[in-house]
Short mmCIF file of C-alpha atoms in Angstrom, two decimals:
data_model
loop_
_atom_site.label_atom_id
_atom_site.label_comp_id
_atom_site.label_asym_id
_atom_site.label_seq_id
_atom_site.Cartn_x
_atom_site.Cartn_y
_atom_site.Cartn_z
CA TYR J 1 -214.11 -137.65 1.03
CA ILE J 2 -216.49 -138.80 -1.85
CA ARG J 3 -215.18 -140.11 -5.17
CA LYS J 4 -216.22 -137.92 -7.97
CA GLN J 5 -214.26 -138.84 -11.17
CA THR J 6 -211.65 -141.02 -12.00
CA THR J 7 -209.01 -140.48 -14.62
CA ALA J 8 -205.70 -142.21 -16.22
CA ASN J 9 -203.58 -140.21 -13.91
CA ALA J 10 -205.41 -139.36 -10.90
CA GLU J 11 -208.55 -139.62 -8.76
CA ARG J 12 -210.91 -136.97 -7.92
CA TYR J 13 -212.92 -136.32 -4.63
CA ILE J 14 -215.16 -133.76 -2.98
CA THR J 15 -216.86 -133.18 0.28
CA ALA J 16 -220.24 -132.28 1.28
CA GLU J 17 -219.39 -128.86 1.99
CA LEU J 18 -217.92 -128.35 -1.45
CA LYS J 19 -220.75 -129.78 -2.87
CA GLU J 20 -223.25 -127.65 -1.02
CA HIS J 21 -221.04 -124.52 -2.12
CA GLU J 22 -221.04 -125.65 -5.67
CA SER J 23 -225.01 -125.81 -5.66
CA ALA J 24 -224.94 -122.32 -4.12
CA VAL J 25 -222.59 -120.51 -6.65
CA LEU J 26 -224.11 -122.25 -9.37
CA GLY J 27 -227.65 -121.19 -8.25
CA ALA J 28 -226.62 -117.50 -7.31
CA ASP J 29 -227.85 -115.89 -10.93
CA GLU J 30 -230.92 -117.30 -10.70
CA LYS J 31 -231.81 -116.38 -7.08
CA ALA J 32 -230.42 -112.79 -7.95
CA VAL J 33 -232.68 -112.33 -11.13
CA ALA J 34 -235.55 -113.67 -8.62
CA VAL J 35 -234.92 -110.96 -6.02
CA GLU J 36 -234.41 -108.21 -8.54
CA SER J 37 -237.67 -109.12 -10.08
CA ASP J 38 -239.42 -109.21 -6.80
CA LEU J 39 -238.07 -105.88 -5.67
CA PHE J 40 -239.04 -104.40 -9.04
CA GLN J 41 -242.46 -105.55 -8.57
CA GLN J 42 -242.72 -104.10 -5.46
CA LEU J 43 -241.43 -100.82 -6.51
CA ARG J 44 -244.18 -100.67 -9.52
CA ASN J 45 -246.67 -101.42 -7.03
CA ARG J 46 -245.55 -98.36 -4.88
CA VAL J 47 -245.77 -96.30 -7.80
CA VAL J 48 -249.15 -97.40 -8.93
CA SER J 49 -250.30 -96.53 -5.46
CA GLU J 50 -248.73 -93.08 -5.66
CA SER J 51 -249.51 -92.35 -9.22
CA THR J 52 -251.89 -89.51 -8.71
CA ALA J 53 -249.55 -87.65 -6.76
CA LEU J 54 -246.69 -88.26 -8.70
CA LEU J 55 -248.52 -87.33 -12.06
CA GLY J 56 -249.58 -84.24 -10.62
CA THR J 57 -246.01 -83.13 -9.35
CA ALA J 58 -244.58 -83.90 -12.88
CA ARG J 59 -247.12 -81.79 -14.54
CA ALA J 60 -246.49 -78.82 -11.96
CA ILE J 61 -242.73 -79.34 -12.53
CA ALA J 62 -243.03 -79.16 -16.37
CA GLU J 63 -245.49 -76.04 -16.08
CA LEU J 64 -242.73 -74.42 -14.03
CA ASP J 65 -239.83 -75.56 -16.14
CA VAL J 66 -241.79 -74.21 -19.10
CA LEU J 67 -242.48 -70.79 -17.45
CA ALA J 68 -238.95 -70.27 -16.37
CA GLY J 69 -237.77 -70.88 -19.70
CA LEU J 70 -240.10 -68.56 -21.38
CA ALA J 71 -239.17 -65.90 -18.62
CA ASP J 72 -235.28 -66.44 -19.00
CA THR J 73 -235.60 -66.20 -22.77
CA ALA J 74 -237.83 -62.93 -22.66
CA VAL J 75 -235.12 -61.17 -20.34
CA ARG J 76 -231.97 -62.19 -22.09
CA ARG J 77 -233.48 -61.32 -25.72
CA GLY J 78 -235.58 -57.83 -24.32
CA ASP J 79 -238.93 -59.61 -25.41
CA VAL J 80 -242.10 -57.38 -24.75
CA ARG J 81 -245.43 -58.64 -23.00
CA PRO J 82 -248.19 -58.49 -26.05
CA GLU J 83 -251.19 -56.29 -25.26
CA LEU J 84 -254.55 -58.24 -26.04
CA SER J 85 -256.98 -55.94 -27.91
CA ASP J 86 -260.70 -55.99 -27.93
CA ASP J 87 -260.56 -55.05 -31.44
CA ASP J 88 -259.91 -57.45 -34.28
CA GLU J 89 -256.30 -56.42 -35.23
CA ILE J 90 -252.65 -57.71 -35.38
CA TRP J 91 -250.15 -54.86 -34.61
CA ILE J 92 -246.41 -55.82 -34.45
CA HIS J 93 -243.87 -53.24 -34.35
CA GLU J 94 -240.16 -54.08 -35.30
CA GLY J 95 -241.11 -57.78 -34.83
CA ARG J 96 -238.44 -60.53 -35.03
CA HIS J 97 -238.83 -64.16 -35.68
CA PRO J 98 -238.32 -65.94 -32.59
CA VAL J 99 -235.83 -68.52 -33.96
CA VAL J 100 -234.31 -66.91 -37.12
CA ALA J 101 -233.36 -63.69 -35.17
CA HIS J 102 -231.65 -65.74 -32.48
CA HIS J 103 -229.48 -67.18 -35.02
CA SER J 104 -228.47 -63.96 -37.06
CA ALA J 105 -226.95 -60.83 -35.68
CA SER J 106 -227.99 -59.02 -38.78
CA PHE J 107 -231.78 -60.01 -38.69
CA VAL J 108 -233.96 -56.92 -40.01
CA PRO J 109 -237.27 -56.27 -37.64
CA ASN J 110 -240.40 -55.63 -39.59
CA ASP J 111 -243.65 -54.11 -38.74
CA LEU J 112 -247.18 -55.78 -39.47
CA GLU J 113 -250.55 -54.47 -39.09
CA LEU J 114 -254.13 -56.17 -39.81
CA ASN J 115 -257.34 -54.16 -38.86
CA GLU J 116 -261.00 -53.56 -39.48
CA THR J 117 -259.87 -51.65 -42.54
CA THR J 118 -256.98 -53.88 -43.83
CA ARG J 119 -257.80 -57.46 -43.65
CA LEU J 120 -255.53 -59.02 -46.40
CA ILE J 121 -252.02 -58.32 -47.37
CA VAL J 122 -250.72 -59.57 -50.73
CA LEU J 123 -246.99 -59.86 -50.18
CA THR J 124 -244.72 -59.72 -53.23
CA GLY J 125 -240.88 -59.74 -53.47
CA PRO J 126 -237.93 -61.76 -54.90
CA ASN J 127 -236.92 -65.39 -53.71
CA MET J 128 -234.63 -65.39 -50.80
CA SER J 129 -235.86 -62.03 -49.58
CA GLY J 130 -237.76 -63.15 -46.28
CA LYS J 131 -241.43 -63.43 -47.33
CA SER J 132 -241.85 -66.83 -45.87
CA THR J 133 -240.00 -66.04 -42.67
CA TYR J 134 -242.44 -62.98 -42.32
CA LEU J 135 -245.52 -65.13 -42.57
CA ARG J 136 -244.03 -67.70 -40.27
CA GLN J 137 -243.09 -64.84 -37.88
CA ALA J 138 -246.66 -63.50 -37.76
CA ALA J 139 -248.42 -66.87 -36.87
CA LEU J 140 -245.50 -67.52 -33.99
CA PHE J 141 -246.56 -64.39 -32.53
CA VAL J 142 -250.04 -65.23 -32.19
CA VAL J 143 -249.16 -68.62 -30.80
CA MET J 144 -246.98 -67.30 -28.42
CA ALA J 145 -248.99 -64.37 -27.45
CA GLN J 146 -252.11 -66.36 -26.44
CA MET J 147 -250.05 -69.11 -24.57
CA GLY J 148 -249.02 -66.44 -22.53
CA ALA J 149 -245.20 -65.90 -23.61
CA PHE J 150 -243.57 -62.54 -24.62
CA VAL J 151 -242.75 -61.85 -27.96
CA PRO J 152 -239.60 -60.59 -29.57
CA ALA J 153 -240.59 -56.98 -31.14
CA ALA J 154 -240.66 -53.36 -29.82
CA ALA J 155 -244.46 -53.42 -29.30
CA CYS J 156 -247.30 -55.72 -29.88
CA ARG J 157 -250.91 -55.59 -29.59
CA LEU J 158 -253.39 -58.42 -31.28
CA ALA J 159 -256.65 -59.92 -30.75
CA LEU J 160 -257.73 -63.54 -30.04
CA CYS J 161 -257.66 -65.55 -32.90
CA ASP J 162 -259.56 -68.80 -32.98
CA ARG J 163 -257.44 -70.70 -35.43
CA ILE J 164 -254.40 -70.19 -37.53
CA PHE J 165 -254.28 -71.88 -41.16
CA ALA J 166 -251.10 -72.21 -42.93
CA ARG J 167 -250.20 -73.42 -46.48
CA ILE J 168 -246.78 -73.20 -46.66
CA GLY J 169 -244.03 -75.01 -48.45
CA ALA J 170 -244.31 -77.83 -51.31
CA ARG J 171 -244.65 -81.79 -50.76
CA ASP J 172 -246.43 -84.54 -52.06
CA GLU J 173 -248.30 -87.81 -50.38
CA ILE J 174 -247.06 -90.61 -52.67
CA ALA J 175 -248.50 -93.20 -50.36
CA LEU J 176 -252.01 -91.45 -50.82
CA GLY J 177 -251.44 -90.71 -54.73
CA GLN J 178 -251.53 -87.12 -54.35
CA SER J 179 -249.21 -84.66 -56.09
CA THR J 180 -247.74 -81.51 -54.94
CA PHE J 181 -250.07 -79.57 -56.40
CA MET J 182 -253.14 -81.77 -55.15
CA VAL J 183 -251.90 -81.53 -51.67
CA GLU J 184 -251.64 -77.66 -51.83
CA MET J 185 -255.27 -77.83 -53.27
CA VAL J 186 -256.67 -80.12 -50.37
CA GLU J 187 -255.08 -77.72 -47.70
CA SER J 188 -256.43 -74.59 -49.38
CA ALA J 189 -259.82 -76.03 -49.70
CA ASN J 190 -259.56 -76.60 -46.03
CA ILE J 191 -258.92 -73.18 -45.13
CA LEU J 192 -261.57 -71.89 -47.49
CA ASN J 193 -264.09 -74.24 -45.85
CA ASN J 194 -263.33 -73.43 -42.29
CA ALA J 195 -261.53 -69.97 -41.79
CA THR J 196 -263.61 -67.43 -40.03
CA ARG J 197 -263.21 -63.75 -39.61
CA GLN J 198 -261.42 -64.35 -36.28
CA SER J 199 -258.67 -66.81 -38.09
CA LEU J 200 -255.27 -65.84 -39.11
CA VAL J 201 -254.49 -67.38 -42.51
CA ILE J 202 -251.05 -67.48 -44.24
CA LEU J 203 -250.22 -68.79 -47.62
CA ASP J 204 -247.34 -68.81 -49.56
CA GLU J 205 -247.33 -68.78 -53.26
CA VAL J 206 -250.51 -70.59 -53.78
CA GLY J 207 -250.98 -72.06 -57.47
CA ARG J 208 -247.31 -72.54 -58.23
CA GLY J 209 -247.72 -75.98 -58.70
CA THR J 210 -249.69 -75.91 -62.10
CA SER J 211 -249.45 -73.59 -65.17
CA THR J 212 -248.89 -69.98 -65.00
CA TYR J 213 -252.52 -69.34 -65.67
CA ASP J 214 -254.34 -71.82 -63.87
CA GLY J 215 -252.29 -70.73 -60.80
CA LEU J 216 -252.87 -67.15 -61.19
CA ALA J 217 -256.40 -67.75 -61.66
CA ILE J 218 -256.75 -70.02 -58.83
CA ALA J 219 -254.68 -67.53 -56.38
CA TRP J 220 -256.68 -64.53 -57.75
CA ALA J 221 -259.83 -66.34 -56.44
CA MET J 222 -258.81 -67.42 -53.19
CA VAL J 223 -257.58 -63.84 -52.23
CA GLU J 224 -260.89 -62.37 -53.36
CA SER J 225 -262.78 -65.16 -51.46
CA LEU J 226 -260.51 -64.35 -47.94
CA ALA J 227 -260.92 -60.81 -48.50
CA GLU J 228 -264.88 -61.17 -48.64
CA LEU J 229 -264.50 -63.28 -45.74
CA GLY J 230 -262.73 -61.06 -43.88
CA ALA J 231 -260.04 -63.39 -42.14
CA LYS J 232 -256.71 -61.92 -41.24
CA THR J 233 -254.65 -62.92 -43.87
CA LEU J 234 -251.15 -62.73 -45.38
CA PHE J 235 -250.82 -63.98 -48.90
CA ALA J 236 -247.23 -64.42 -50.31
CA THR J 237 -246.87 -64.55 -54.08
CA HIS J 238 -245.05 -64.15 -57.17
CA TYR J 239 -247.99 -63.18 -59.08
CA HIS J 240 -247.67 -59.57 -59.48
CA GLN J 241 -250.92 -59.24 -61.20
CA LEU J 242 -252.32 -59.81 -57.83
CA ASN J 243 -251.49 -56.38 -57.03
CA ALA J 244 -254.22 -54.86 -59.06
CA LEU J 245 -256.97 -56.44 -56.72
CA GLN J 246 -255.98 -53.32 -54.32
CA ASP J 247 -258.02 -51.08 -56.52
CA ALA J 248 -261.33 -53.34 -56.40
CA HIS J 249 -261.03 -54.45 -52.57
CA PRO J 250 -260.45 -51.52 -50.19
CA GLU J 251 -259.63 -54.23 -47.35
CA ILE J 252 -256.68 -55.45 -49.52
CA ALA J 253 -253.10 -53.93 -49.33
CA ASN J 254 -249.97 -54.35 -51.05
CA TYR J 255 -246.63 -54.76 -49.56
CA ARG J 256 -243.20 -55.96 -50.95
CA VAL J 257 -239.86 -56.94 -49.77
CA GLU J 258 -237.54 -54.35 -50.57
CA VAL J 259 -234.36 -55.11 -52.54
CA GLN J 260 -231.66 -52.57 -53.90
CA GLU J 261 -230.32 -53.00 -57.44
CA ARG J 262 -226.72 -52.21 -58.17
CA GLY J 263 -226.04 -52.82 -62.03
CA ASP J 264 -226.60 -56.69 -62.33
CA GLU J 265 -225.97 -56.89 -58.54
CA VAL J 266 -229.06 -57.24 -56.38
CA ILE J 267 -228.99 -56.47 -52.52
CA TRP J 268 -231.83 -58.12 -50.57
CA THR J 269 -232.27 -55.80 -47.78
CA HIS J 270 -235.17 -57.94 -46.02
CA ARG J 271 -237.32 -54.95 -45.29
CA VAL J 272 -240.95 -54.96 -45.89
CA VAL J 273 -242.51 -51.80 -47.16
CA GLY J 274 -245.72 -50.62 -48.80
CA GLY J 275 -246.53 -51.05 -52.50
CA GLY J 276 -246.35 -54.05 -54.54
CA ALA J 277 -242.97 -55.40 -56.71
CA ASP J 278 -242.81 -55.91 -60.40
CA LYS J 279 -240.04 -58.25 -60.43
CA SER J 280 -239.00 -61.66 -58.78
CA TYR J 281 -235.41 -61.78 -59.85
CA GLY J 282 -235.19 -65.30 -60.35
CA LEU J 283 -232.47 -64.85 -62.81
CA GLN J 284 -230.25 -63.21 -60.30
CA VAL J 285 -230.90 -65.82 -57.98
CA ALA J 286 -230.12 -68.63 -60.36
CA ARG J 287 -226.56 -66.80 -61.00
CA MET J 288 -225.97 -66.73 -57.40
CA ALA J 289 -226.92 -70.49 -57.04
CA GLY J 290 -224.55 -71.31 -59.61
CA VAL J 291 -226.58 -72.32 -62.68
CA PRO J 292 -223.85 -72.12 -65.43
CA ARG J 293 -223.58 -68.75 -67.26
CA PRO J 294 -224.88 -69.94 -70.94
CA VAL J 295 -227.94 -70.94 -69.21
CA VAL J 296 -228.38 -67.69 -67.57
CA ARG J 297 -227.95 -65.88 -70.67
CA ARG J 298 -230.13 -68.00 -72.61
CA ALA J 299 -232.76 -67.24 -69.91
CA GLN J 300 -232.26 -63.75 -70.06
CA ALA J 301 -233.05 -63.68 -73.70
CA ILE J 302 -235.93 -65.77 -73.55
CA LEU J 303 -237.18 -63.59 -70.77
CA GLN J 304 -236.81 -60.16 -72.75
CA ASP J 305 -238.86 -62.09 -75.73
CA LEU J 306 -241.48 -63.16 -73.38
CA GLU J 307 -241.91 -59.58 -71.71
CA LYS J 308 -242.36 -57.94 -75.49
CA GLY J 309 -246.13 -59.67 -75.45
CA PRO J 310 -248.03 -63.13 -74.84
CA ALA J 311 -245.77 -66.31 -75.03
CA PRO J 312 -245.22 -67.35 -78.32
CA ALA J 313 -246.82 -70.50 -79.92
CA MET J 314 -243.46 -71.89 -80.79
CA PRO J 315 -240.10 -71.80 -78.62
CA VAL J 316 -238.30 -68.65 -78.93
CA GLU J 317 -235.33 -68.98 -81.44
CA ARG J 318 -232.37 -70.32 -80.09
CA GLN J 319 -228.84 -68.84 -80.93
CA ARG J 320 -226.18 -70.92 -81.03
CA LEU J 321 -223.77 -70.16 -77.71
CA GLN J 322 -220.70 -71.84 -78.74
CA LEU J 323 -219.49 -73.89 -81.81
CA SER J 324 -217.27 -76.98 -81.75
CA LEU J 325 -213.81 -77.03 -82.96
CA PHE J 326 -214.98 -78.45 -86.76
CA GLU J 327 -218.45 -76.64 -86.62
CA ALA J 328 -219.68 -73.17 -88.22
CA GLU J 329 -223.03 -71.91 -88.77
CA PRO J 330 -224.30 -72.52 -92.39
CA SER J 331 -223.51 -69.13 -94.49
CA PRO J 332 -226.68 -67.84 -96.67
CA VAL J 333 -225.45 -69.30 -99.83
CA GLU J 334 -225.44 -72.58 -98.08
CA GLN J 335 -228.96 -71.89 -96.74
CA ALA J 336 -230.10 -70.79 -100.17
CA LEU J 337 -228.80 -74.05 -101.76
CA GLU J 338 -230.28 -76.29 -99.24
CA ALA J 339 -233.64 -74.96 -100.34
CA LEU J 340 -233.18 -75.24 -103.73
CA ASP J 341 -234.79 -78.05 -105.93
CA VAL J 342 -232.21 -78.25 -108.93
CA ASN J 343 -234.58 -81.05 -110.24
CA GLN J 344 -237.27 -78.88 -111.05
CA MET J 345 -235.43 -76.00 -112.61
CA THR J 346 -235.03 -75.24 -116.27
CA PRO J 347 -231.72 -74.02 -117.63
CA LEU J 348 -233.07 -70.60 -117.92
CA GLU J 349 -234.56 -70.30 -114.33
CA ALA J 350 -231.13 -71.74 -112.88
CA MET J 351 -229.21 -68.98 -115.14
CA MET J 352 -231.84 -66.33 -113.48
CA THR J 353 -231.22 -67.88 -109.82
CA LEU J 354 -227.67 -67.53 -110.30
CA ALA J 355 -228.00 -63.82 -111.39
CA GLU J 356 -230.08 -63.03 -108.69
CA TRP J 357 -227.89 -64.63 -106.06
CA LYS J 358 -224.91 -62.45 -107.65
CA GLN J 359 -226.72 -59.35 -106.85
CA ARG J 360 -228.03 -60.64 -103.17
CA PHE J 361 -224.50 -62.09 -102.00
CA ARG J 362 -222.11 -59.74 -103.56
CA LYS J 363 -219.84 -58.26 -101.08
CA PRO J 364 -219.99 -54.63 -100.44
CA ASP J 365 -216.53 -53.86 -101.83
CA SER J 366 -216.95 -56.04 -104.86
CA ALA J 367 -217.39 -54.42 -108.28
CA GLY J 368 -219.18 -56.95 -110.09
#
């Protein structure tokens, strides 16, 4: 035995065998880490030596997984194989949005036709009616068809597109110092400078980020430019004035999302039909969203005034919607007194003014 430690009440001893066992136990962790590292390095080297075969297998499995997923989805949803056409067209019969329709049992299918005669559709309709969904649906059909997938429609026939351009949504680029409208114009410029006749262009409410007349002018000019270019275009807008372009450009067609009015109630059918819309039903949407009734009533009064003619130079006269407990509207007499300058009147003028007021403000049942 070998003395290891002396304490006040005891002596501690070890043996050579115990010392060896202690060293083995204390060094076990380091040895385990070293062995693990060595085994992992061997595995890495073997993987590297077989990397070509492994990557090829992974690509094959991924492709098989995608094709199996597309086939399974097509069978479950009853999708159809799109027909590729030599004609420059997009024809969809009873098309459904691949994602939205999957989560909505009441989704309304719609048709779409762009061909050599009709190159651009101006789509109008109220908010929440489905205009943006209709645009995205068309773009998704082109992507799915050209990647070899079936599409959710009763029938579909389309030509190959060289590019898809989209200007949808509103966002800014704070880091780049670009406002929402600037981002919109940059994306619109990219479309106008790069789209071809074989491109598909979807545009949603271009021009809404600036003043009404500026936005309308930009939207009008863009529609004319795209129509002259001949790119297959869907242009959703609330500028109903753009419906007039159909008369001047035979390649432009007006469509709208149909709604049904029942008194003050508006029912969205989500069905796209021929012809332009003349209302956006913004007040009805505001009421549905929970905007306070006094605000909606005030908006209705302003809208009626604006629809009578050009926008007034001064704000529409505001009527009091509600009075406080101790407040009342000033009477005509009080208003007349407020406008009177008694310091500049002679006694005779004062008597004549009183006589005139007596006649003006006399009650109908008063004898004098």
